[in-house]
GROMACS .gro file of C-alpha atoms in nm:
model
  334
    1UNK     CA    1   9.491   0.255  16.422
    2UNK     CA    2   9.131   0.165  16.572
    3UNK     CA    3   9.045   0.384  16.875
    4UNK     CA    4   8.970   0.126  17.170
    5UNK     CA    5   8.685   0.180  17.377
    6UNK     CA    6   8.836   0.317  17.748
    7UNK     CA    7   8.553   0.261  18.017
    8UNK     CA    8   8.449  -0.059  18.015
    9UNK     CA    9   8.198  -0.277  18.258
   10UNK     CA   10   8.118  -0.604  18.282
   11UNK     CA   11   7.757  -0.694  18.404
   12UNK     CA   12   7.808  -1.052  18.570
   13UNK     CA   13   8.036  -1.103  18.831
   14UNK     CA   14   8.086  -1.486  18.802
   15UNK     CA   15   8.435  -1.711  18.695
   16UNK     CA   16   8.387  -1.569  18.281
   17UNK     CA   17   8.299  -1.183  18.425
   18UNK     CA   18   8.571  -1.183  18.655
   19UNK     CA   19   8.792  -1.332  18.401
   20UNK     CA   20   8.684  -1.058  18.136
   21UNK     CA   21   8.723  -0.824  18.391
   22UNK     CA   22   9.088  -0.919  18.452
   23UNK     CA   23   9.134  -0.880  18.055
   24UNK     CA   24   9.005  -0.576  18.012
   25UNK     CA   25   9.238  -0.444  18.272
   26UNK     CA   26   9.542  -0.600  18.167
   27UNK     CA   27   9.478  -0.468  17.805
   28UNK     CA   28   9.519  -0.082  18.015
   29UNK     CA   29   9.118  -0.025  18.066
   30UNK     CA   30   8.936   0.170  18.328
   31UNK     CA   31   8.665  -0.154  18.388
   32UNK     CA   32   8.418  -0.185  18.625
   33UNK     CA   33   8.237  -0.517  18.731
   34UNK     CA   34   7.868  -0.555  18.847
   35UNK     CA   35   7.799  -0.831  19.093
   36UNK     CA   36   7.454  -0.907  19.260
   37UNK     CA   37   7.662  -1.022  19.597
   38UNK     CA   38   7.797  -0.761  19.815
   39UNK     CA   39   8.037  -1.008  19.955
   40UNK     CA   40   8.181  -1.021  19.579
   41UNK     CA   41   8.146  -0.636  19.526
   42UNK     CA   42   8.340  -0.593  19.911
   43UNK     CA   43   8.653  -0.890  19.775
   44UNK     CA   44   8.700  -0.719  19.493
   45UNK     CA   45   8.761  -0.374  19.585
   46UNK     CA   46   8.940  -0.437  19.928
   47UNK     CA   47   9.134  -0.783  19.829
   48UNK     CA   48   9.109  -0.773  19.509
   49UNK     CA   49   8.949  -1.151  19.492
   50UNK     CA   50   8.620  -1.317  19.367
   51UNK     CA   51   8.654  -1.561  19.669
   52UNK     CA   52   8.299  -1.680  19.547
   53UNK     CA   53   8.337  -1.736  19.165
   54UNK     CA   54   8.674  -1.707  19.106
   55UNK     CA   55   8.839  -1.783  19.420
   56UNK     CA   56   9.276  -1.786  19.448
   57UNK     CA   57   9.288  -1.574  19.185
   58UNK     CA   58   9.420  -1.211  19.248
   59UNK     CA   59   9.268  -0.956  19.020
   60UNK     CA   60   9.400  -0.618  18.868
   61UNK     CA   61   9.346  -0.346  19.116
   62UNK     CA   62   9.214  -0.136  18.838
   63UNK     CA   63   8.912  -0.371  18.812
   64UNK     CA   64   8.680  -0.203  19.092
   65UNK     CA   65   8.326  -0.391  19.158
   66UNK     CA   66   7.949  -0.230  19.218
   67UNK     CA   67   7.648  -0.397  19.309
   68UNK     CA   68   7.451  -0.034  19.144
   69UNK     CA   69   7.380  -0.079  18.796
   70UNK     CA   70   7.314   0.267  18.740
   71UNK     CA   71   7.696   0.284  18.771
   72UNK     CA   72   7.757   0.020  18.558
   73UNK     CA   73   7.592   0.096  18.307
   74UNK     CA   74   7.755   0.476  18.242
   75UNK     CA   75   8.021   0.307  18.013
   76UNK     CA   76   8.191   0.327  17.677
   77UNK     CA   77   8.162  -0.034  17.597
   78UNK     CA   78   7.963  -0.307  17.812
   79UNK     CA   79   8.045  -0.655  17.881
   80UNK     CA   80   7.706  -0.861  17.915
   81UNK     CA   81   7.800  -1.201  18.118
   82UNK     CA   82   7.503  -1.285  18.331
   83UNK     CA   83   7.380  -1.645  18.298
   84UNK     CA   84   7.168  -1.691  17.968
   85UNK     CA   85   6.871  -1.722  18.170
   86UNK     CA   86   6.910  -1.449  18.361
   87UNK     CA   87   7.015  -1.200  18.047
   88UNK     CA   88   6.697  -1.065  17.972
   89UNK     CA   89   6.620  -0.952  18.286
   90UNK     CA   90   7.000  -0.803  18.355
   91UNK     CA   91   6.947  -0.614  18.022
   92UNK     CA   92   6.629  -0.457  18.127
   93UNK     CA   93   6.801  -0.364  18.428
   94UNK     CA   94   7.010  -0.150  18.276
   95UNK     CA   95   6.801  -0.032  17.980
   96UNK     CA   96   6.744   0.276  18.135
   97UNK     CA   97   7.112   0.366  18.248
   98UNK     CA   98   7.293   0.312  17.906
   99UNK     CA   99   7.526   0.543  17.747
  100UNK     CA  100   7.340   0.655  17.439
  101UNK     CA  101   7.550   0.509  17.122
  102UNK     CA  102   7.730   0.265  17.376
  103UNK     CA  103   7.775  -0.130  17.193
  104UNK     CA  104   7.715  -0.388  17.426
  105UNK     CA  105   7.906  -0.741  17.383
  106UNK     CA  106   7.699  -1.092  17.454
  107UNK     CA  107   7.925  -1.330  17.643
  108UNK     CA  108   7.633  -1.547  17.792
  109UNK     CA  109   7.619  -1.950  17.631
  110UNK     CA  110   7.303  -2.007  17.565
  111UNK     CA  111   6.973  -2.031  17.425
  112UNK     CA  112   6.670  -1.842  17.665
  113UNK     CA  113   6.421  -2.124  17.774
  114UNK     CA  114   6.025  -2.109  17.699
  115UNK     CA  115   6.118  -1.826  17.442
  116UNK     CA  116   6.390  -2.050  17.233
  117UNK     CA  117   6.579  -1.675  17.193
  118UNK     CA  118   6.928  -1.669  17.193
  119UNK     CA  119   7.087  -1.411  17.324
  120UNK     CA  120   7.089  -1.147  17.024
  121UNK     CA  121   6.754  -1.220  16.981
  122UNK     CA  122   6.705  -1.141  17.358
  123UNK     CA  123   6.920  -0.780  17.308
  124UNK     CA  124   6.674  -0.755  16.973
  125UNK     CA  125   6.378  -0.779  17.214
  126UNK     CA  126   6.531  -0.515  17.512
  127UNK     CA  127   6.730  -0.310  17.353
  128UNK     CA  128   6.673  -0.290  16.984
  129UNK     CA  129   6.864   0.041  16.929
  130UNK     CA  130   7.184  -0.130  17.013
  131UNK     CA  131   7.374  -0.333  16.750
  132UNK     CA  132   7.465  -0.708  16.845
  133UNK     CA  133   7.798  -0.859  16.934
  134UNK     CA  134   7.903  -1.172  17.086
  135UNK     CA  135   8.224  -1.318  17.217
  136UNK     CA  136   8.252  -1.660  17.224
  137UNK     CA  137   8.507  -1.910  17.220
  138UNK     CA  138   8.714  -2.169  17.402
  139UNK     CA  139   8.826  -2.036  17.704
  140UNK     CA  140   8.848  -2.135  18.082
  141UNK     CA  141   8.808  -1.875  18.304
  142UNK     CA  142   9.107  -1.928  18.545
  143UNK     CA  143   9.329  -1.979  18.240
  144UNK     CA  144   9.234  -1.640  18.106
  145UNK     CA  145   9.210  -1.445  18.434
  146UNK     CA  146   9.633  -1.608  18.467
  147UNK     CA  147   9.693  -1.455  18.150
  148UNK     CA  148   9.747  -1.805  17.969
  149UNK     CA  149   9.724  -1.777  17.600
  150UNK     CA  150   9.377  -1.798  17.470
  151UNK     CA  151   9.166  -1.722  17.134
  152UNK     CA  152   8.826  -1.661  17.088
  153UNK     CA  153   8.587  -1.518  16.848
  154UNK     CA  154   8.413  -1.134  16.833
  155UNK     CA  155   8.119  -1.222  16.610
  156UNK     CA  156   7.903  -0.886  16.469
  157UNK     CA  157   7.799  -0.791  16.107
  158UNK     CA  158   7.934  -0.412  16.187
  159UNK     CA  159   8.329  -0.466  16.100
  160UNK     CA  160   8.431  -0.143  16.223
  161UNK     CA  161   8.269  -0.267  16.565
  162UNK     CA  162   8.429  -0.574  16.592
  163UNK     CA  163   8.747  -0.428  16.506
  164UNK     CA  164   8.680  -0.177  16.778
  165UNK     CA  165   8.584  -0.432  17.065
  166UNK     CA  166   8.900  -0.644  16.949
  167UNK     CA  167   9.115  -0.339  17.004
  168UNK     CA  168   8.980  -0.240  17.333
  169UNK     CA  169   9.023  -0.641  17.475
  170UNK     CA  170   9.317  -0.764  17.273
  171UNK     CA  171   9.655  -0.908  17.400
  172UNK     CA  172   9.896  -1.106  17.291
  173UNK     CA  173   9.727  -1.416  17.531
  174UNK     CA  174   9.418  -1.336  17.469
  175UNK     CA  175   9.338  -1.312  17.091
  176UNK     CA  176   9.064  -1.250  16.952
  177UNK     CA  177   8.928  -1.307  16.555
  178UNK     CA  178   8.639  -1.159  16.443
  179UNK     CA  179   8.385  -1.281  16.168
  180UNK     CA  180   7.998  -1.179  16.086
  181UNK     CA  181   7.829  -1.444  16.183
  182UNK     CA  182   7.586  -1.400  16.469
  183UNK     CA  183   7.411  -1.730  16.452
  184UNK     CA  184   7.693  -1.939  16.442
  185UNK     CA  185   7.862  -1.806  16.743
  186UNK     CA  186   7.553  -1.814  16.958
  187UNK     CA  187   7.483  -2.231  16.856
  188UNK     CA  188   7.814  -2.323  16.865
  189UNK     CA  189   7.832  -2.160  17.262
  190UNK     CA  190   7.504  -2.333  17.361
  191UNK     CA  191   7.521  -2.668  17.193
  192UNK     CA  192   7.878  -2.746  17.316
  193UNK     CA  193   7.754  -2.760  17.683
  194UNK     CA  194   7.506  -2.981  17.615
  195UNK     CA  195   7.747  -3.207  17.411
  196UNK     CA  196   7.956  -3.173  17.776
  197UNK     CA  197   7.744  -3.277  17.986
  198UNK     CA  198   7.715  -3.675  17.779
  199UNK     CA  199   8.141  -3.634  17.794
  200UNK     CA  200   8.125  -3.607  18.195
  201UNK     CA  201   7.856  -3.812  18.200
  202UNK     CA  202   8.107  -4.107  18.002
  203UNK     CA  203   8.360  -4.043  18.169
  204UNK     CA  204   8.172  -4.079  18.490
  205UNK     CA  205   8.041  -4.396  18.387
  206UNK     CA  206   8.450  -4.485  18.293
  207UNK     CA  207   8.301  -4.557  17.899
  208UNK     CA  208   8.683  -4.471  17.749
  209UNK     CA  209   8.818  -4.239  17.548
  210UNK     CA  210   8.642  -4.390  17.262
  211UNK     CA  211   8.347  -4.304  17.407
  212UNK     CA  212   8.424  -3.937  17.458
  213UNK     CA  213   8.579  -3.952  17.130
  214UNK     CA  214   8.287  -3.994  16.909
  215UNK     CA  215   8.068  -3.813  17.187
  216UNK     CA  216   8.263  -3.529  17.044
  217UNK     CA  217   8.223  -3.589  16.715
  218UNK     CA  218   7.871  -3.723  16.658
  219UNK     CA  219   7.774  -3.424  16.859
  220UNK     CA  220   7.941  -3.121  16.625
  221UNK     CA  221   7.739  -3.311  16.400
  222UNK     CA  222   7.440  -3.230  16.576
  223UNK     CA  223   7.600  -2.850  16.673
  224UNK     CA  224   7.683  -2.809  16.258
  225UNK     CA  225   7.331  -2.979  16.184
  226UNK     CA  226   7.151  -2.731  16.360
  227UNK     CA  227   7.362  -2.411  16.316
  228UNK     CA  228   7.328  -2.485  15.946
  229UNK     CA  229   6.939  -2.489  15.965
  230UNK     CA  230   6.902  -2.163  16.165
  231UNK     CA  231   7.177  -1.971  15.889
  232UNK     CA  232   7.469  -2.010  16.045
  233UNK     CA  233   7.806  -2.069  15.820
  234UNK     CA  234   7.980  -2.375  15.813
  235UNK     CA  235   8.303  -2.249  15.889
  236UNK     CA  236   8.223  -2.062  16.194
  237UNK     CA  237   8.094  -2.370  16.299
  238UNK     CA  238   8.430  -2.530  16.266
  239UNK     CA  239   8.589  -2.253  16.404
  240UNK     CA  240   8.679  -2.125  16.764
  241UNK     CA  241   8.356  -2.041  16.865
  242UNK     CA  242   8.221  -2.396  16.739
  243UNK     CA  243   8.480  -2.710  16.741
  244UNK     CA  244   8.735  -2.508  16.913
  245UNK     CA  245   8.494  -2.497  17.222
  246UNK     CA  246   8.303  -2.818  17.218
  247UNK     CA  247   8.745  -2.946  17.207
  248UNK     CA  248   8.794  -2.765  17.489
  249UNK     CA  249   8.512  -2.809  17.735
  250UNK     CA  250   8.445  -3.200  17.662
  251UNK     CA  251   8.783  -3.281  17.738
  252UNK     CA  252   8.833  -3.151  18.037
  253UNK     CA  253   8.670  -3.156  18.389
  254UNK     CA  254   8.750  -2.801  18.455
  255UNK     CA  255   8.428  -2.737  18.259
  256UNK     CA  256   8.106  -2.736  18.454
  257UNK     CA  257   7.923  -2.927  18.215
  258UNK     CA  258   8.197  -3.189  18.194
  259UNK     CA  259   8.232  -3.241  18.557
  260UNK     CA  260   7.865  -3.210  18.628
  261UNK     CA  261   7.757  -3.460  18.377
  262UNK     CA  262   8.085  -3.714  18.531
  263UNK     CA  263   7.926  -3.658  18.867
  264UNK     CA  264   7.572  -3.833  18.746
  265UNK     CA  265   7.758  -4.047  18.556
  266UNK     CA  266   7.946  -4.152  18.891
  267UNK     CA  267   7.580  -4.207  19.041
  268UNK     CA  268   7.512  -3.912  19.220
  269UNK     CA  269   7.201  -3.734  19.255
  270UNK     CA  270   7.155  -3.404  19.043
  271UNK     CA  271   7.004  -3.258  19.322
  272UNK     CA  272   7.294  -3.287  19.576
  273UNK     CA  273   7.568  -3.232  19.312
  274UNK     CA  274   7.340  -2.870  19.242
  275UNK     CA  275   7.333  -2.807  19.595
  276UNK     CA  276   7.746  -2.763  19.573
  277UNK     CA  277   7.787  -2.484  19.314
  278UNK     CA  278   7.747  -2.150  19.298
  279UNK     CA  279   7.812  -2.177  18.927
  280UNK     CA  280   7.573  -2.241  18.644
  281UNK     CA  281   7.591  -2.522  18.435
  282UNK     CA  282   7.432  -2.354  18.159
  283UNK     CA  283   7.405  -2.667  17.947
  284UNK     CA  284   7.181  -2.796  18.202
  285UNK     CA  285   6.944  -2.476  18.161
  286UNK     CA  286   6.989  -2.475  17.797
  287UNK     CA  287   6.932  -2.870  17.719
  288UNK     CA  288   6.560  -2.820  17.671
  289UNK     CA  289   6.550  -2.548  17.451
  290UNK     CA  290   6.851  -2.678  17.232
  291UNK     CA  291   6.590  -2.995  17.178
  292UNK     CA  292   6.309  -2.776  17.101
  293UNK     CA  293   6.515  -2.594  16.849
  294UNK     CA  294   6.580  -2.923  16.684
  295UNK     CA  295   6.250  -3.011  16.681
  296UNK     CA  296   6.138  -2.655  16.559
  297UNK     CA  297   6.387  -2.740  16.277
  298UNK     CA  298   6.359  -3.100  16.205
  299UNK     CA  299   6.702  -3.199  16.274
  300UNK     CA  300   6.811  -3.476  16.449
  301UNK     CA  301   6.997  -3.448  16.818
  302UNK     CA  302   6.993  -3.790  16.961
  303UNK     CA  303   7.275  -3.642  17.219
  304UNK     CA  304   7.140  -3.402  17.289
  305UNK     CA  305   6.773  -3.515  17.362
  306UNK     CA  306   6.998  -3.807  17.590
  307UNK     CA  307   7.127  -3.502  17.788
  308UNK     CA  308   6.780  -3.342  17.812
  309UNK     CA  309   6.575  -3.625  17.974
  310UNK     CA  310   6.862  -3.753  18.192
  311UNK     CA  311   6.913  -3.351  18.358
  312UNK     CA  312   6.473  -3.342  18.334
  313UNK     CA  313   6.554  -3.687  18.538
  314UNK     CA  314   6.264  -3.829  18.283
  315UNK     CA  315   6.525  -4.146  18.194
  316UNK     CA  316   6.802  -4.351  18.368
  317UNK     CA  317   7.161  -4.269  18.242
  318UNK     CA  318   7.198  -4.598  18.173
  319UNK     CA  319   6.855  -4.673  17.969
  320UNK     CA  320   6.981  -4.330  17.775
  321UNK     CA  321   7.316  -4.507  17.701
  322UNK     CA  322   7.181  -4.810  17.560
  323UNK     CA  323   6.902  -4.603  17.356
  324UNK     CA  324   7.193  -4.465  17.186
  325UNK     CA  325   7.401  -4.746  17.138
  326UNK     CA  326   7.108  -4.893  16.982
  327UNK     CA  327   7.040  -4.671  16.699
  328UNK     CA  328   7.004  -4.782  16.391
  329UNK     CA  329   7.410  -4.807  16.181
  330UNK     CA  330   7.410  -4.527  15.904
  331UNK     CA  331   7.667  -4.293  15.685
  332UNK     CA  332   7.835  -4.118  15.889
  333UNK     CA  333   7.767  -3.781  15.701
  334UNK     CA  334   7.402  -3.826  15.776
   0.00000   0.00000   0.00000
């Protein structure tokens, strides 16, 4: 039987962390959680609540919270789940802290903007000595904290690894598969929140479920056309960590790409709906590299380039909407 990893912290204290947290725990880990706030680090430990990220959720009292990453970083096995645009500069953090030999996970969505890294190309950069992982997957972080039935993907070319991570994190609700492919996980995670953001931004505008429909579809087009280019493998594209996802978060407001692109569909100013959340939308940080990766490798991503200018509030939503109901009738494997 595969030895599980025992000590285990999460860096990242938002809804996924806290979630991943509450995993961990359940699966009979000793897990600690870094948070910047010490109004998070305080819930946790004396109420056992993210009241900021994840709040009305009670948490495992084995999960214990520290705003010192010094202590978070003594540990067998290491959660990474800062925003993607904030994971370089979380990892250097804790560069100097790290357990010698200790694998570190990716859970971040995203691609790093300016650099056009994704996130194993990030942990490449910072930490080279430390083989990559990544979990990704559809998943919604209250849903997983409750312990409802979820699967997602442990991507890493070290098999024993993978094997090790799904052993220290597995339950019967929370399942996850593991495959090799790096590249495919990592686009499939970023691309999908774009893709979300033209869903909410539909059904904002009350377009149908037509509309959402082939949003869905014409956009794993653009996730597969991409992922392909860069290496990845078709079938983790089609997988959990690809299709599986861009399913789940386009279809549902719970996602904070979904609802944020509904609430400029609706009308609303992005400035206004931003000044509400303490989340990220990380398809809104992400948008602009995802379209310089297309361009770096001449694929098309009408969607996505939509999505782009109408968050860099460089086009109308509904002057984006009629550019892309006016392109040009083609085969629809093109």
């Amino acid at each position: 039987m595969t030895q599980p990893y025992q000590n285990v912290t999460v860096l990242g204290a938002g809804a996924w962390g806290t979630a991943l947290a509450q995993v961990a725990a359940a699966a009979g880990r000793d897990v600690l959680i870094w948070a910047r706030e010490d109004e998070v680090v305080q819930g946790i430990n004396q109420a056992h609540e993210n009241t900021l990220f994840l709040p009305g959720q009670k948490l495992n009292p084995a999960v214990r919270a520290t705003a010192d990453i010094a202590e978070a970083a003594k540990a067998d096995l290491i959660l990474a789940v800062p925003p993607a645009q904030h994971m370089r500069s979380v990892l250097r953090s804790a560069r100097p802290h790290l357990q010698l030999g200790a694998p570190l996970v990716l859970c971040a969505k995203g691609v790093e903007r300016g650099s056009l890294a994704l996130m194993t190309d990030v942990l490449r950069e910072e930490l080279p000595e430390i083989g990559p992982a990544v979990l990704s997957g559809p998943g919604f972080a209250k849903d997983v904290a409750r312990g409802l039935p979820t699967a997602i993907t442990i991507a890493s070319p070290d098999a024993a690894l993978a094997q090790r991570i799904v052993a220290t994190i597995g339950l019967p609700t929370f399942r996850p598969y593991f495959a090799d492919d790096l590249i495919g996980a990592e686009i499939g995670g970023a691309v999908k929140n774009v893709i979300a953001i033209a869903c909410g931004v539909a059904e904002g505008r009350k377009l149908g479920d037509g509309a959402r429909a082939a949003l869905i579809t014409r956009g794993f087009a653009e996730l597969t056309r991409l992922g392909l280019a860069m290496g990845a493998k078709a079938e983790t594209l089609s997988g959990l960590c690809g299709l599986g996802d861009l399913v789940l978060t386009c279809a549902s407001l719970t996602s904070r790409n979904t609802s944020l692109g509904a609430a400029l569909g609706e009308g609303r100013a992005l400035k206004d709906i931003l000044a509400e959340r303490r989340s990220v939308a990380e398809g809104m940080e992400s948008a602009p590299a995802v379209v310089a990766l297309a361009a770096k490798y001449k694929v098309e991503m009408p969607i996505c380039q939509a999505v782009d200018a109408i968050v860099g509030e460089r086009i109308s939503i509904d002057d984006a909407i009629t550019a892309l109901l006016s392109r040009p009738f083609k085969a629809e494997g093109v």
